Amino acid sequence: MCSIVPTESKRSSKKNTRCGNRMKLTSEKLPKNPFYTSLSQYGAKNPKFFQWRKEKTDRYSHANLVDKALQLLKERIRRGDALAYFLRGQLYFEEGWYEEALEQFEEIKEKDHQATYQLGVMYYDGLGTPTDAEKGVEYMKKIVDSPCPKARHLQFAAAYNLGRAYYEGKGVKRSDEEAERLWLFAADNGNPKASVKAQSILGLYYSTKEPKDLEKAFYWHSEACGNGNLESQGALGLMYFYGQGIRQDTEAALQCLREAAERGNVYAQGSLVEYYYKMKFFTKCVTFSKRIADYDEVHDIPMIAQVTDCLPEFIIRGMAMASFYHARCLQLGLGVTKDEATAKHYYSKACRLNPALADELHRLLIRQRI
């Protein structure tokens, strides 16, 4: 953990001065139910539900295990277990069977707030149904405005998603002010039980809006970082590195960036590549940059985004940065055998991934700053 952050926060992630475009945000996942945080907890209260796991599970394929779970849920539904209806829909959702999930959630939406939440995500993102952002917004508003205690654990996440809608102008008239208001509600003063994603997005928002408010950006990245957000861990590292919103502290910056990089933050990894190059640690730069530059654009980016919960645009920036510096090392023979043909391949990849960043780095190259 990034223990040097001077707030209650202990971690940090991505974002730097080069980010001027509007962010493409993702929905916040369904928060855990405080009564049954997962299928496994449900199984603990219903021992027979996962009895099959006590058998030799290597005899079962994933498909067979899912089928077995569905059979058991069907039996629980037959016996009148209300929660089993939602769990069946959630199992469909997690398996990517969105049409079946949509049908199940529609059936129980008037009785189950979690189903309403999931419907909001599905209609907004077009999962199992044509995209209908207005309908998605309607469902999220129902959660935010609900006085029911059973909806409370969903309200911070729903407010984050509504803020996303206002920020993107989908389903509602675009309004940065309303997005900011909703995200501040969702962040709940850094409450770890609130929307940590909202805390991180506020950090990004305040560092990209005009005029920037870097002190607020640092505060919210610190809160998100302290609550485990990987995106903000790298962001704090860069803010320390450039003295944005906080006194410049290279040691603190490197600690945050290294920890974020180890946890899978690709933008932090790309930033370290840049640091190694500028410090003339060329062998380390080449080794580190090649691994990042060789990520597959089509398959790895969505997978990394899903696993790390980092925004794809910053993953792409990290890959582009690593590709450019790897190309430069190959072109000049720094820390590696000179290979201009392969260097062209990596320069091209950097340009393809992020033309604006590649152009900026090329300008620095021309001025002999790289």
Tab-separated table of C-alpha atoms in Angstrom, residues 80-340:
chain	number	residue	atom	x	y	z
A	80	GLY	CA	-41.003	-19.933	-2.483
A	81	ASP	CA	-37.503	-18.548	-1.818
A	82	ALA	CA	-37.842	-14.945	-3.027
A	83	LEU	CA	-34.088	-14.266	-3.132
A	84	ALA	CA	-33.528	-17.231	-5.441
A	85	TYR	CA	-35.372	-15.365	-8.228
A	86	PHE	CA	-32.784	-12.599	-8.170
A	87	LEU	CA	-29.844	-14.998	-7.802
A	88	ARG	CA	-30.950	-16.856	-10.909
A	89	GLY	CA	-31.060	-13.601	-12.856
A	90	GLN	CA	-27.674	-12.614	-11.472
A	91	LEU	CA	-26.195	-15.958	-12.484
A	92	TYR	CA	-27.504	-15.400	-16.011
A	93	PHE	CA	-25.962	-11.906	-15.946
A	94	GLU	CA	-22.549	-13.078	-14.765
A	95	GLU	CA	-22.518	-15.805	-17.418
A	96	GLY	CA	-23.251	-13.205	-20.100
A	97	TRP	CA	-26.716	-14.584	-20.824
A	98	TYR	CA	-28.119	-11.090	-20.869
A	99	GLU	CA	-31.453	-11.766	-22.562
A	100	GLU	CA	-32.325	-14.390	-19.930
A	101	ALA	CA	-31.108	-12.078	-17.163
A	102	LEU	CA	-33.175	-9.190	-18.501
A	103	GLU	CA	-36.308	-11.332	-18.567
A	104	GLN	CA	-35.695	-12.542	-15.001
A	105	PHE	CA	-35.027	-9.052	-13.645
A	106	GLU	CA	-38.069	-7.580	-15.411
A	107	GLU	CA	-40.211	-10.231	-13.761
A	108	ILE	CA	-39.172	-9.234	-10.228
A	109	LYS	CA	-38.282	-5.525	-10.572
A	110	GLU	CA	-41.258	-4.348	-8.508
A	111	LYS	CA	-40.189	-6.515	-5.566
A	112	ASP	CA	-36.389	-6.467	-5.780
A	113	HIS	CA	-34.323	-3.266	-5.838
A	114	GLN	CA	-31.232	-5.138	-7.017
A	115	ALA	CA	-33.133	-6.277	-10.094
A	116	THR	CA	-34.124	-2.659	-10.750
A	117	TYR	CA	-30.489	-1.601	-10.465
A	118	GLN	CA	-29.311	-4.273	-12.876
A	119	LEU	CA	-32.016	-3.309	-15.351
A	120	GLY	CA	-30.737	0.262	-15.219
A	121	VAL	CA	-27.245	-0.904	-16.135
A	122	MET	CA	-28.488	-3.237	-18.858
A	123	TYR	CA	-30.707	-0.693	-20.596
A	124	TYR	CA	-28.078	2.054	-20.356
A	125	ASP	CA	-25.276	-0.155	-21.682
A	126	GLY	CA	-27.405	-2.177	-24.127
A	127	LEU	CA	-26.876	-5.591	-22.526
A	128	GLY	CA	-29.428	-8.123	-23.769
A	129	THR	CA	-31.509	-5.313	-25.241
A	130	PRO	CA	-31.099	-2.345	-27.578
A	131	THR	CA	-29.539	0.588	-25.745
A	132	ASP	CA	-32.167	2.728	-24.064
A	133	ALA	CA	-30.296	5.299	-21.964
A	134	GLU	CA	-33.462	7.110	-20.899
A	135	LYS	CA	-34.911	3.911	-19.479
A	136	GLY	CA	-31.601	3.137	-17.776
A	137	VAL	CA	-31.631	6.581	-16.163
A	138	GLU	CA	-35.234	6.077	-15.056
A	139	TYR	CA	-34.345	2.869	-13.207
A	140	MET	CA	-31.308	4.461	-11.546
A	141	LYS	CA	-33.398	7.419	-10.382
A	142	LYS	CA	-35.832	4.980	-8.773
A	143	ILE	CA	-32.977	3.591	-6.704
A	144	VAL	CA	-31.557	6.986	-5.721
A	145	ASP	CA	-34.989	8.325	-4.749
A	146	SER	CA	-36.215	5.190	-2.977
A	147	PRO	CA	-37.011	5.583	0.744
A	148	CYS	CA	-36.871	1.815	1.223
A	149	PRO	CA	-34.081	0.653	3.608
A	150	LYS	CA	-33.420	-2.325	1.306
A	151	ALA	CA	-32.311	0.075	-1.420
A	152	ARG	CA	-29.766	1.954	0.700
A	153	HIS	CA	-26.776	-0.205	-0.226
A	154	LEU	CA	-27.493	0.542	-3.899
A	155	GLN	CA	-27.941	4.311	-3.745
A	156	PHE	CA	-24.291	5.381	-3.862
A	157	ALA	CA	-23.618	3.190	-6.892
A	158	ALA	CA	-26.817	4.339	-8.608
A	159	ALA	CA	-25.857	7.985	-7.983
A	160	TYR	CA	-22.455	7.329	-9.563
A	161	ASN	CA	-24.163	5.855	-12.633
A	162	LEU	CA	-26.577	8.785	-12.840
A	163	GLY	CA	-23.608	11.144	-12.641
A	164	ARG	CA	-22.082	9.227	-15.510
A	165	ALA	CA	-25.282	9.750	-17.545
A	166	TYR	CA	-25.230	13.520	-16.938
A	167	TYR	CA	-21.504	13.673	-17.703
A	168	GLU	CA	-21.952	11.788	-20.979
A	169	GLY	CA	-25.276	13.404	-21.867
A	170	LYS	CA	-26.953	10.033	-22.461
A	171	GLY	CA	-30.588	9.688	-21.451
A	172	VAL	CA	-30.500	13.187	-19.922
A	173	LYS	CA	-29.293	16.642	-20.905
A	174	ARG	CA	-25.545	16.839	-20.354
A	175	SER	CA	-24.584	18.700	-17.185
A	176	ASP	CA	-21.176	18.659	-15.528
A	177	GLU	CA	-22.686	20.398	-12.510
A	178	GLU	CA	-25.296	17.678	-11.980
A	179	ALA	CA	-22.688	14.979	-12.567
A	180	GLU	CA	-20.461	16.585	-9.940
A	181	ARG	CA	-23.370	16.852	-7.454
A	182	LEU	CA	-24.292	13.199	-7.883
A	183	TRP	CA	-20.692	12.029	-7.651
A	184	LEU	CA	-20.186	13.998	-4.454
A	185	PHE	CA	-23.257	12.304	-2.997
A	186	ALA	CA	-22.007	8.917	-4.198
A	187	ALA	CA	-18.532	9.543	-2.746
A	188	ASP	CA	-20.030	10.376	0.680
A	189	ASN	CA	-16.960	12.188	2.031
A	190	GLY	CA	-14.704	9.207	1.372
A	191	ASN	CA	-16.858	6.681	3.194
A	192	PRO	CA	-15.364	3.263	2.240
A	193	LYS	CA	-18.896	1.847	2.032
A	194	ALA	CA	-19.878	4.490	-0.537
A	195	SER	CA	-18.940	4.492	-4.207
A	196	VAL	CA	-15.162	4.302	-4.380
A	197	LYS	CA	-15.445	4.645	-8.136
A	198	ALA	CA	-17.152	8.026	-7.613
A	199	GLN	CA	-14.279	9.114	-5.372
A	200	SER	CA	-11.781	8.228	-8.093
A	201	ILE	CA	-13.818	9.858	-10.853
A	202	LEU	CA	-14.008	13.070	-8.832
A	203	GLY	CA	-10.217	13.032	-8.729
A	204	LEU	CA	-10.090	12.716	-12.511
A	205	TYR	CA	-12.880	15.248	-12.970
A	206	TYR	CA	-11.241	17.997	-10.904
A	207	SER	CA	-7.911	17.488	-12.673
A	208	THR	CA	-9.437	17.774	-16.172
A	209	LYS	CA	-12.201	20.379	-15.794
A	210	GLU	CA	-11.506	24.016	-16.570
A	211	PRO	CA	-10.319	25.598	-14.439
A	212	LYS	CA	-8.571	22.664	-12.798
A	213	ASP	CA	-8.817	22.218	-9.040
A	214	LEU	CA	-5.801	20.055	-8.311
A	215	GLU	CA	-6.111	20.219	-4.546
A	216	LYS	CA	-9.602	18.726	-4.764
A	217	ALA	CA	-8.307	16.211	-7.293
A	218	PHE	CA	-5.561	15.142	-4.907
A	219	TYR	CA	-8.015	14.889	-2.017
A	220	TRP	CA	-10.421	12.623	-3.890
A	221	HIS	CA	-7.698	10.450	-5.375
A	222	SER	CA	-6.354	10.060	-1.829
A	223	GLU	CA	-9.768	9.011	-0.543
A	224	ALA	CA	-10.258	6.523	-3.374
A	225	CYS	CA	-6.717	5.248	-3.012
A	226	GLY	CA	-7.189	4.676	0.696
A	227	ASN	CA	-10.265	2.627	-0.153
A	228	GLY	CA	-8.293	0.429	-2.556
A	229	ASN	CA	-8.911	2.067	-5.933
A	230	LEU	CA	-6.148	1.164	-8.390
A	231	GLU	CA	-6.944	3.963	-10.836
A	232	SER	CA	-6.296	6.573	-8.167
A	233	GLN	CA	-3.123	4.897	-6.920
A	234	GLY	CA	-1.320	5.695	-10.166
A	235	ALA	CA	-2.917	9.150	-10.297
A	236	LEU	CA	-1.492	10.034	-6.901
A	237	GLY	CA	1.914	8.852	-8.037
A	238	LEU	CA	1.855	11.249	-10.960
A	239	MET	CA	0.525	14.121	-8.855
A	240	TYR	CA	3.414	13.625	-6.430
A	241	PHE	CA	5.820	13.352	-9.340
A	242	TYR	CA	4.780	16.639	-10.958
A	243	GLY	CA	3.782	18.467	-7.770
A	244	GLN	CA	0.128	18.781	-8.774
A	245	GLY	CA	-2.143	19.587	-5.842
A	246	ILE	CA	0.600	18.552	-3.431
A	247	ARG	CA	4.265	19.303	-2.820
A	248	GLN	CA	6.492	17.477	-5.316
A	249	ASP	CA	7.891	14.296	-3.803
A	250	THR	CA	9.713	11.923	-6.163
A	251	GLU	CA	10.146	9.205	-3.531
A	252	ALA	CA	6.426	9.177	-2.743
A	253	ALA	CA	5.633	9.273	-6.464
A	254	LEU	CA	7.765	6.228	-7.257
A	255	GLN	CA	6.345	4.275	-4.334
A	256	CYS	CA	2.792	4.908	-5.520
A	257	LEU	CA	3.609	4.207	-9.172
A	258	ARG	CA	5.495	0.996	-8.415
A	259	GLU	CA	2.744	-0.343	-6.195
A	260	ALA	CA	0.088	0.591	-8.753
A	261	ALA	CA	2.154	-0.998	-11.532
A	262	GLU	CA	2.554	-4.209	-9.534
A	263	ARG	CA	-1.213	-4.336	-9.066
A	264	GLY	CA	-1.787	-4.064	-12.820
A	265	ASN	CA	-2.238	-0.343	-13.515
A	266	VAL	CA	-0.948	-0.099	-17.101
A	267	TYR	CA	-0.753	3.699	-17.107
A	268	ALA	CA	1.447	3.563	-14.011
A	269	GLN	CA	3.571	0.965	-15.797
A	270	GLY	CA	3.920	3.251	-18.825
A	271	SER	CA	4.840	6.175	-16.576
A	272	LEU	CA	7.590	4.110	-14.966
A	273	VAL	CA	8.921	3.246	-18.424
A	274	GLU	CA	9.182	6.974	-19.127
A	275	TYR	CA	10.949	7.520	-15.796
A	276	TYR	CA	13.454	4.698	-16.440
A	277	TYR	CA	14.238	6.124	-19.877
A	278	LYS	CA	14.802	9.666	-18.597
A	279	MET	CA	17.008	8.345	-15.783
A	280	LYS	CA	19.000	6.355	-18.394
A	281	PHE	CA	18.087	2.992	-16.850
A	282	PHE	CA	17.863	1.674	-20.390
A	283	THR	CA	18.077	-2.058	-19.722
A	284	LYS	CA	15.254	-1.830	-17.194
A	285	CYS	CA	13.324	0.453	-19.557
A	286	VAL	CA	13.589	-2.042	-22.435
A	287	THR	CA	12.607	-5.063	-20.354
A	288	PHE	CA	9.652	-3.324	-18.732
A	289	SER	CA	8.423	-1.537	-21.852
A	290	LYS	CA	8.440	-4.635	-24.071
A	291	ARG	CA	6.053	-6.498	-21.775
A	292	ILE	CA	3.607	-3.585	-21.811
A	293	ALA	CA	4.013	-2.768	-25.488
A	294	ASP	CA	3.258	-6.372	-26.413
A	295	TYR	CA	-0.197	-6.371	-24.823
A	296	ASP	CA	-2.794	-7.338	-27.395
A	297	GLU	CA	-4.952	-4.352	-28.315
A	298	VAL	CA	-8.105	-6.308	-29.088
A	299	HIS	CA	-8.144	-8.874	-26.305
A	300	ASP	CA	-5.960	-7.594	-23.466
A	301	ILE	CA	-7.357	-4.069	-23.084
A	302	PRO	CA	-10.956	-5.144	-22.252
A	303	MET	CA	-9.653	-7.896	-19.967
A	304	ILE	CA	-7.294	-5.548	-18.099
A	305	ALA	CA	-10.061	-2.956	-17.734
A	306	GLN	CA	-12.396	-5.550	-16.278
A	307	VAL	CA	-9.851	-6.980	-13.844
A	308	THR	CA	-8.344	-3.675	-12.655
A	309	ASP	CA	-11.437	-1.454	-13.019
A	310	CYS	CA	-9.213	1.091	-14.763
A	311	LEU	CA	-10.529	3.181	-17.656
A	312	PRO	CA	-9.575	1.725	-21.071
A	313	GLU	CA	-8.371	5.107	-22.346
A	314	PHE	CA	-5.658	5.210	-19.684
A	315	ILE	CA	-4.694	1.592	-20.297
A	316	ILE	CA	-4.244	2.555	-23.938
A	317	ARG	CA	-2.145	5.588	-22.943
A	318	GLY	CA	0.129	3.386	-20.860
A	319	MET	CA	0.569	0.963	-23.744
A	320	ALA	CA	1.238	3.797	-26.195
A	321	MET	CA	3.832	5.369	-23.905
A	322	ALA	CA	5.615	2.043	-23.418
A	323	SER	CA	5.535	1.351	-27.184
A	324	PHE	CA	7.079	4.723	-28.009
A	325	TYR	CA	9.936	4.473	-25.521
A	326	HIS	CA	10.574	0.845	-26.476
A	327	ALA	CA	10.821	1.965	-30.099
A	328	ARG	CA	13.227	4.737	-29.164
A	329	CYS	CA	15.511	2.312	-27.343
A	330	LEU	CA	15.483	-0.029	-30.341
A	331	GLN	CA	16.140	2.836	-32.739
A	332	LEU	CA	19.202	4.054	-30.809
A	333	GLY	CA	20.372	0.707	-29.434
A	334	LEU	CA	19.891	1.753	-25.810
A	335	GLY	CA	19.848	-1.251	-23.503
A	336	VAL	CA	19.146	-3.515	-26.468
A	337	THR	CA	20.622	-4.388	-29.859
A	338	LYS	CA	19.808	-1.680	-32.391
A	339	ASP	CA	16.899	-2.735	-34.622
A	340	GLU	CA	15.337	0.058	-36.676
